[in-house]
C-alpha positions as a Markdown table, in Angstrom:
| # | Residue | x | y | z |
|---|---|---|---|---|
| 1 | Met | 10.8 | -13.9 | -22.4 |
| 2 | Arg | 11.8 | -15.3 | -19.0 |
| 3 | Ile | 10.9 | -13.1 | -16.0 |
| 4 | Val | 11.8 | -13.3 | -12.5 |
| 5 | Phe | 9.2 | -11.7 | -10.1 |
| 6 | Phe | 10.0 | -9.7 | -7.0 |
| 7 | Gly | 7.0 | -9.1 | -4.7 |
| 8 | Thr | 5.7 | -9.9 | -1.2 |
| 9 | Pro | 2.2 | -8.8 | -0.1 |
| 10 | Ser | -1.4 | -9.5 | -1.5 |
| 11 | Phe | -1.0 | -6.3 | -3.7 |
| 12 | Ala | 1.6 | -8.1 | -5.8 |
| 13 | Val | -0.3 | -11.3 | -6.3 |
| 14 | Ala | -2.5 | -9.9 | -9.1 |
| 15 | Ser | 0.5 | -9.0 | -11.2 |
| 16 | Leu | 2.1 | -12.5 | -10.6 |
| 17 | Glu | -1.2 | -14.3 | -11.6 |
| 18 | Ala | -1.4 | -12.1 | -14.8 |
| 19 | Leu | 2.2 | -13.2 | -15.6 |
| 20 | Val | 1.4 | -16.7 | -15.1 |
| 21 | Asn | -1.7 | -16.6 | -17.4 |
| 22 | Ser | 0.3 | -14.6 | -20.0 |
| 23 | Arg | 2.6 | -15.8 | -22.8 |
| 24 | Phe | 5.5 | -14.9 | -20.6 |
| 25 | Thr | 7.5 | -17.5 | -18.5 |
| 26 | Val | 7.9 | -16.8 | -14.8 |
| 27 | Ala | 11.3 | -18.4 | -14.1 |
| 28 | Gly | 11.1 | -17.8 | -10.4 |
| 29 | Ala | 9.7 | -15.5 | -7.6 |
| 30 | Val | 11.8 | -13.6 | -4.9 |
| 31 | Thr | 9.9 | -12.6 | -1.8 |
| 32 | Gln | 10.6 | -11.9 | 1.7 |
| 33 | Pro | 11.0 | -14.6 | 4.5 |
| 34 | Asp | 8.1 | -16.2 | 6.3 |
| 35 | Lys | 7.1 | -14.1 | 9.3 |
| 36 | Pro | 6.8 | -15.6 | 12.8 |
| 37 | Gln | 3.3 | -14.9 | 14.3 |
| 38 | Gly | 1.4 | -15.8 | 17.6 |
| 39 | Arg | 2.3 | -15.2 | 21.1 |
| 40 | Ser | 5.2 | -17.7 | 21.0 |
| 41 | Arg | 6.3 | -16.4 | 17.6 |
| 42 | Ser | 6.6 | -20.1 | 16.7 |
| 43 | Val | 4.2 | -20.2 | 13.8 |
| 44 | Leu | 5.7 | -19.0 | 10.5 |
| 45 | Val | 3.4 | -17.4 | 7.9 |
| 46 | Pro | 4.5 | -17.2 | 4.3 |
| 47 | Pro | 4.0 | -14.1 | 2.4 |
| 48 | Pro | 1.1 | -14.1 | -0.2 |
| 49 | Val | 3.4 | -14.0 | -3.2 |
| 50 | Lys | 5.1 | -17.2 | -2.0 |
| 51 | Val | 1.8 | -19.0 | -1.5 |
| 52 | Ala | 0.7 | -17.9 | -5.1 |
| 53 | Ala | 4.1 | -18.9 | -6.7 |
| 54 | Gln | 4.2 | -22.4 | -5.1 |
| 55 | Thr | 0.5 | -23.1 | -6.3 |
| 56 | His | 1.9 | -22.6 | -9.7 |
| 57 | Gly | 5.1 | -24.6 | -9.2 |
| 58 | Ile | 7.3 | -21.6 | -9.4 |
| 59 | Pro | 10.7 | -21.7 | -7.7 |
| 60 | Val | 10.8 | -19.2 | -4.7 |
| 61 | Leu | 13.8 | -17.5 | -3.2 |
| 62 | Gln | 13.3 | -15.9 | 0.2 |
| 63 | Pro | 16.7 | -14.0 | 1.1 |
| 64 | Val | 16.7 | -12.0 | 4.3 |
| 65 | Arg | 18.1 | -9.3 | 2.1 |
| 66 | Pro | 18.6 | -9.5 | -1.7 |
| 67 | Val | 22.4 | -9.1 | -1.5 |
| 68 | Gly | 25.5 | -11.3 | -1.5 |
| 69 | Asp | 27.0 | -13.9 | -3.7 |
| 70 | Val | 24.7 | -16.6 | -2.8 |
| 71 | Phe | 21.6 | -14.7 | -3.6 |
| 72 | Thr | 23.1 | -13.3 | -6.9 |
| 73 | Thr | 24.2 | -16.9 | -8.0 |
| 74 | Ser | 20.7 | -18.2 | -7.2 |
| 75 | Leu | 19.0 | -15.4 | -9.3 |
| 76 | Arg | 21.5 | -15.9 | -12.2 |
| 77 | Arg | 20.6 | -19.7 | -12.3 |
| 78 | Leu | 17.0 | -18.7 | -13.1 |
| 79 | Glu | 18.4 | -17.2 | -16.4 |
| 80 | Pro | 15.9 | -14.2 | -16.4 |
| 81 | Asp | 15.6 | -11.9 | -19.3 |
| 82 | Leu | 13.9 | -9.3 | -17.4 |
| 83 | Gly | 12.8 | -8.6 | -13.7 |
| 84 | Val | 9.4 | -7.3 | -12.5 |
| 85 | Val | 9.1 | -5.8 | -9.2 |
| 86 | Val | 5.8 | -5.2 | -7.3 |
| 87 | Ala | 5.8 | -4.1 | -3.7 |
| 88 | Tyr | 8.8 | -6.3 | -2.9 |
| 89 | Gly | 9.8 | -4.4 | 0.2 |
| 90 | His | 13.6 | -3.9 | -0.2 |
| 91 | Ile | 15.8 | -1.6 | -2.3 |
| 92 | Leu | 17.7 | -3.4 | -4.9 |
| 93 | Arg | 21.3 | -2.8 | -5.6 |
| 94 | Pro | 22.7 | -2.0 | -9.0 |
| 95 | Glu | 24.2 | -5.4 | -9.5 |
| 96 | Ile | 20.7 | -6.9 | -9.1 |
| 97 | Leu | 19.0 | -4.4 | -11.2 |
| 98 | Thr | 21.3 | -5.0 | -14.2 |
| 99 | Leu | 21.5 | -8.8 | -13.8 |
| 100 | Pro | 18.6 | -9.5 | -16.2 |
| 101 | Pro | 19.8 | -8.4 | -19.8 |
| 102 | Arg | 16.5 | -6.3 | -20.1 |
| 103 | Gly | 16.8 | -4.9 | -16.7 |
| 104 | Met | 13.9 | -4.4 | -14.4 |
| 105 | Ile | 10.5 | -2.8 | -14.4 |
| 106 | Asn | 8.4 | -1.8 | -11.4 |
| 107 | Val | 4.6 | -1.6 | -10.9 |
| 108 | His | 4.1 | 1.5 | -8.8 |
| 109 | Ala | 0.7 | 2.6 | -7.4 |
| 110 | Ser | 0.6 | 6.3 | -8.5 |
| 111 | Leu | 0.9 | 8.5 | -11.6 |
| 112 | Leu | 4.7 | 9.0 | -11.3 |
| 113 | Pro | 6.3 | 11.5 | -10.7 |
| 114 | Arg | 3.7 | 12.2 | -8.1 |
| 115 | Tyr | 3.9 | 10.0 | -4.8 |
| 116 | Arg | 7.3 | 8.4 | -5.2 |
| 117 | Gly | 7.8 | 6.1 | -2.1 |
| 118 | Ala | 6.5 | 3.4 | -0.1 |
| 119 | Ala | 2.9 | 4.5 | 0.6 |
| 120 | Pro | 1.5 | 6.3 | -2.5 |
| 121 | Val | -2.2 | 4.8 | -2.0 |
| 122 | Gln | -2.5 | 6.3 | 1.5 |
| 123 | His | -0.9 | 9.7 | 0.6 |
| 124 | Ala | -3.0 | 10.2 | -2.3 |
| 125 | Ile | -6.2 | 9.9 | -0.1 |
| 126 | Leu | -4.8 | 11.9 | 2.7 |
| 127 | Arg | -4.0 | 14.8 | 0.2 |
| 128 | Gly | -7.5 | 14.8 | -1.3 |
| 129 | Glu | -6.6 | 13.5 | -4.7 |
| 130 | Met | -9.4 | 12.8 | -7.1 |
| 131 | Glu | -7.3 | 10.7 | -9.4 |
| 132 | Thr | -4.5 | 8.3 | -9.1 |
| 133 | Gly | -3.4 | 5.3 | -11.1 |
| 134 | Val | -0.4 | 2.9 | -11.9 |
| 135 | Ser | 2.8 | 3.5 | -13.6 |
| 136 | Ile | 5.2 | 0.9 | -15.1 |
| 137 | Met | 8.6 | 2.3 | -14.6 |
| 138 | Gln | 12.1 | 1.2 | -15.6 |
| 139 | Met | 14.0 | 0.7 | -12.4 |
| 140 | Glu | 17.3 | 2.6 | -11.6 |
| 141 | Glu | 19.1 | 3.5 | -8.4 |
| 142 | Gly | 17.0 | 6.6 | -7.5 |
| 143 | Leu | 13.7 | 6.3 | -5.6 |
| 144 | Asp | 11.0 | 5.6 | -8.2 |
| 145 | Ser | 12.8 | 7.9 | -10.5 |
| 146 | Gly | 13.2 | 5.9 | -13.6 |
| 147 | Pro | 11.6 | 6.4 | -17.0 |
| 148 | Val | 8.0 | 5.5 | -17.4 |
| 149 | Leu | 6.8 | 2.9 | -19.9 |
| 150 | His | 3.1 | 3.0 | -19.3 |
| 151 | Arg | 0.5 | 4.9 | -17.0 |
| 152 | Val | -3.1 | 3.9 | -16.4 |
| 153 | Pro | -5.2 | 6.4 | -14.5 |
| 154 | Thr | -8.3 | 5.9 | -12.3 |
| 155 | Ala | -10.6 | 8.0 | -10.3 |
| 156 | Ile | -10.6 | 7.8 | -6.4 |
| 157 | Gly | -14.0 | 7.4 | -5.0 |
| 158 | Gln | -15.3 | 9.9 | -2.6 |
| 159 | Glu | -15.5 | 7.4 | 0.3 |
| 160 | Glu | -13.0 | 4.9 | -0.9 |
| 161 | Thr | -10.6 | 3.6 | 1.6 |
| 162 | Ala | -7.0 | 2.8 | 1.1 |
| 163 | Gly | -7.6 | -0.9 | 1.5 |
| 164 | Ala | -10.3 | -0.9 | -1.3 |
| 165 | Leu | -8.3 | 1.4 | -3.5 |
| 166 | Ala | -5.3 | -0.9 | -3.2 |
| 167 | Val | -7.4 | -3.8 | -4.4 |
| 168 | Arg | -8.5 | -2.0 | -7.5 |
| 169 | Leu | -5.1 | -0.7 | -8.2 |
| 170 | Ala | -3.5 | -4.2 | -7.9 |
| 171 | Glu | -5.8 | -5.2 | -10.8 |
| 172 | Val | -5.1 | -2.1 | -12.8 |
| 173 | Gly | -1.4 | -2.7 | -12.3 |
| 174 | Ala | -1.6 | -6.4 | -13.4 |
| 175 | Met | -3.3 | -5.1 | -16.7 |
| 176 | Ala | -0.9 | -2.3 | -17.2 |
| 177 | Leu | 2.0 | -4.8 | -16.6 |
| 178 | Ile | 1.0 | -7.1 | -19.4 |
| 179 | Glu | 0.5 | -4.2 | -21.7 |
| 180 | Ala | 3.9 | -2.7 | -21.0 |
| 181 | Leu | 5.5 | -6.1 | -21.3 |
| 182 | Ser | 3.9 | -6.5 | -24.8 |
| 183 | Leu | 5.4 | -3.2 | -25.8 |
| 184 | Ile | 8.8 | -4.3 | -24.6 |
| 185 | Ser | 8.8 | -7.7 | -26.3 |
| 186 | Gly | 7.5 | -6.1 | -29.5 |
| 187 | Gly | 10.2 | -3.4 | -29.5 |
| 188 | Leu | 7.5 | -0.7 | -29.2 |
| 189 | Ala | 8.3 | 0.6 | -25.7 |
| 190 | Arg | 9.1 | 4.3 | -25.6 |
| 191 | Pro | 10.2 | 5.2 | -22.0 |
| 192 | Gln | 9.5 | 8.7 | -20.9 |
| 193 | Pro | 11.9 | 10.4 | -18.4 |
| 194 | Gln | 10.1 | 11.8 | -15.3 |
| 195 | Asp | 10.0 | 15.4 | -14.7 |
| 196 | Asp | 11.7 | 15.6 | -11.3 |
| 197 | Ser | 10.5 | 19.2 | -10.7 |
| 198 | Lys | 7.0 | 17.8 | -10.4 |
| 199 | Ala | 7.9 | 15.0 | -8.0 |
| 200 | Thr | 6.0 | 14.5 | -4.7 |
| 201 | Tyr | 6.7 | 11.9 | -2.1 |
| 202 | Ala | 4.9 | 9.3 | -0.1 |
| 203 | Pro | 6.9 | 8.2 | 2.8 |
| 204 | Lys | 6.2 | 5.0 | 4.9 |
| 205 | Ile | 3.4 | 5.4 | 7.3 |
| 206 | Asp | 4.2 | 5.6 | 11.0 |
| 207 | Arg | 1.9 | 5.4 | 14.1 |
| 208 | Glu | 2.2 | 9.0 | 14.9 |
| 209 | Met | 1.0 | 10.0 | 11.3 |
| 210 | Ala | -2.2 | 8.0 | 11.9 |
| 211 | Arg | -3.0 | 9.8 | 15.1 |
| 212 | Val | -6.3 | 11.9 | 15.0 |
| 213 | Leu | -5.8 | 15.5 | 15.9 |
| 214 | Trp | -9.2 | 16.8 | 16.7 |
| 215 | His | -8.3 | 20.5 | 16.0 |
| 216 | Trp | -8.2 | 19.7 | 12.4 |
| 217 | Asp | -11.2 | 20.3 | 10.2 |
| 218 | Ala | -13.6 | 17.4 | 9.7 |
| 219 | Ala | -12.9 | 16.9 | 6.0 |
| 220 | Thr | -9.2 | 16.4 | 6.6 |
| 221 | Leu | -10.0 | 13.9 | 9.5 |
| 222 | Ala | -12.4 | 11.9 | 7.2 |
| 223 | Arg | -9.7 | 11.5 | 4.6 |
| 224 | Gln | -7.1 | 10.5 | 7.4 |
| 225 | Val | -9.5 | 7.7 | 8.5 |
| 226 | Arg | -10.2 | 6.5 | 4.9 |
| 227 | Ala | -6.3 | 6.5 | 4.2 |
| 228 | Phe | -5.6 | 4.4 | 7.2 |
| 229 | Asp | -8.3 | 1.8 | 6.7 |
| 230 | Pro | -7.6 | -1.0 | 7.3 |
| 231 | Ala | -4.1 | -0.5 | 8.5 |
| 232 | Pro | -2.7 | 0.9 | 10.6 |
| 233 | Gly | -6.0 | 2.5 | 11.5 |
| 234 | Ala | -6.5 | 6.2 | 12.4 |
| 235 | Trp | -6.5 | 6.3 | 16.2 |
| 236 | Thr | -7.4 | 8.5 | 19.1 |
| 237 | Asn | -7.4 | 8.2 | 22.9 |
| 238 | Leu | -10.3 | 7.9 | 25.2 |
| 239 | Asn | -9.4 | 8.0 | 29.0 |
| 240 | Gly | -5.9 | 7.1 | 28.0 |
| 241 | Thr | -7.0 | 4.0 | 26.0 |
| 242 | Gly | -6.3 | 3.9 | 22.2 |
| 243 | Val | -9.3 | 3.6 | 19.8 |
| 244 | Lys | -9.2 | 3.3 | 16.0 |
| 245 | Leu | -11.9 | 4.8 | 13.8 |
| 246 | Phe | -13.2 | 3.6 | 10.6 |
| 247 | Gly | -16.0 | 4.5 | 8.1 |
| 248 | Ala | -15.9 | 8.4 | 8.7 |
| 249 | Arg | -17.4 | 11.3 | 6.9 |
| 250 | Ala | -17.5 | 15.0 | 7.6 |
| 251 | Val | -21.0 | 16.3 | 8.9 |
| 252 | Pro | -22.3 | 19.6 | 10.3 |
| 253 | Gly | -21.6 | 20.0 | 14.0 |
| 254 | Thr | -19.9 | 22.4 | 16.6 |
| 255 | Gly | -18.3 | 21.9 | 19.8 |
| 256 | Glu | -15.0 | 21.6 | 21.6 |
| 257 | Pro | -12.6 | 19.3 | 19.4 |
| 258 | Gly | -12.8 | 15.8 | 20.5 |
| 259 | Leu | -16.1 | 16.2 | 22.2 |
| 260 | Val | -18.7 | 13.4 | 21.6 |
| 261 | Leu | -21.8 | 15.1 | 20.3 |
| 262 | Ser | -23.9 | 12.0 | 19.4 |
| 263 | Ala | -23.5 | 8.2 | 20.2 |
| 264 | Gly | -26.0 | 5.8 | 18.7 |
| 265 | Glu | -25.9 | 4.1 | 15.2 |
| 266 | Arg | -22.9 | 6.4 | 14.6 |
| 267 | Leu | -20.6 | 8.3 | 16.6 |
| 268 | Val | -20.4 | 12.1 | 16.0 |
| 269 | Val | -17.4 | 13.9 | 17.4 |
| 270 | Ala | -16.7 | 17.7 | 17.1 |
| 271 | Ala | -13.7 | 18.8 | 15.0 |
| 272 | Gly | -11.8 | 22.0 | 14.6 |
| 273 | Gln | -14.4 | 22.7 | 11.8 |
| 274 | Gly | -17.5 | 20.7 | 11.6 |
| 275 | Ala | -17.8 | 17.2 | 13.0 |
| 276 | Leu | -16.7 | 13.7 | 12.3 |
| 277 | Ala | -19.3 | 10.8 | 11.9 |
| 278 | Val | -17.8 | 7.5 | 12.5 |
| 279 | Gln | -19.4 | 4.1 | 11.8 |
| 280 | Glu | -16.9 | 1.6 | 13.2 |
| 281 | Val | -14.4 | 1.5 | 15.9 |
| 282 | Gln | -11.6 | -0.8 | 17.3 |
| 283 | Pro | -10.9 | -0.3 | 21.0 |
| 284 | Ala | -7.5 | -1.5 | 22.0 |
| 285 | Gly | -7.3 | -5.3 | 22.5 |
| 286 | Lys | -10.7 | -5.8 | 20.8 |
| 287 | Ala | -11.9 | -6.6 | 17.3 |
| 288 | Arg | -13.3 | -4.0 | 15.0 |
| 289 | Met | -17.1 | -3.4 | 15.6 |
| 290 | Ala | -20.0 | -1.3 | 14.7 |
| 291 | Val | -20.3 | 2.0 | 16.8 |
| 292 | Glu | -23.8 | 0.9 | 18.0 |
| 293 | Gln | -22.2 | -2.3 | 19.7 |
| 294 | Trp | -19.7 | -0.2 | 21.5 |
| 295 | Val | -22.1 | 2.2 | 22.6 |
| 296 | Arg | -24.4 | -0.6 | 24.0 |
| 297 | Gly | -21.4 | -1.9 | 25.9 |
| 298 | Arg | -21.0 | 1.6 | 27.4 |
| 299 | Gly | -17.6 | 2.1 | 25.6 |
| 300 | Val | -18.6 | 5.8 | 25.0 |
| 301 | Ala | -21.4 | 8.3 | 25.7 |
| 302 | Val | -22.4 | 11.9 | 24.7 |
| 303 | Gly | -20.2 | 14.2 | 26.5 |
| 304 | Arg | -17.1 | 12.2 | 26.7 |
| 305 | Lys | -14.0 | 13.8 | 25.0 |
| 306 | Phe | -11.4 | 12.1 | 22.9 |
| 307 | Glu | -7.8 | 13.4 | 23.3 |
């Protein structure tokens, strides 16, 4: 079976590598264009999927948007039997979804119909879920609403960050993808329609969603810090300057929300209920560092107040 692979970030690379090492043929990879970086924006950085695909000699397409006759013709020339989509970053139109004779399937980082959308890993941690997983879904026009071919659950660690969980789910997804493809190629796949009444949504993360509101309880704030580690980073202000927080947990403590109760090897800040103990920070314009290093540099002290 010839497969065309759609994907962009590091999360998608595990699935691409699994396909390369399987009995299936990767006819081509579709990914987003290289991104300009640096102060002059003159350095183009290729997406991880492009780097992985080129390592294996796989043809790469990089349309600005996956639409139009030129892209459709290039895709058709790859003669795919089926498409696999993993965190590509663009919505695919019906003419693309139906171009491979066997359609397209998606590796989604949640147990659908829960957490449809762009940020299922972060939202699962934010809402205090104890379990998540990966779903292999047949793609259709709706938002992550297609029939599910295969689900693989996994527990969420009590202190697991979104970054660490995403790494695990990438490997779980790669395994689940190969299992689903084996079912498809063997004629054993039995797609199960999703129950839309049980659907929840995980919209794209914006900066305001990552802002720490100190009147919230400490357990909620600890989940927020874990959900946005490593990016975009849960943030707060100190004297009008932004500071990102990492490695947080809820601890006993009382005081006005946002007040620094302790500053040493860890930073303890009063919340609406309890307190938040933080291990690492990233002041605006600086690298991520241990709290102890920040305290030694007089970045914060007991009695200061975050806003």
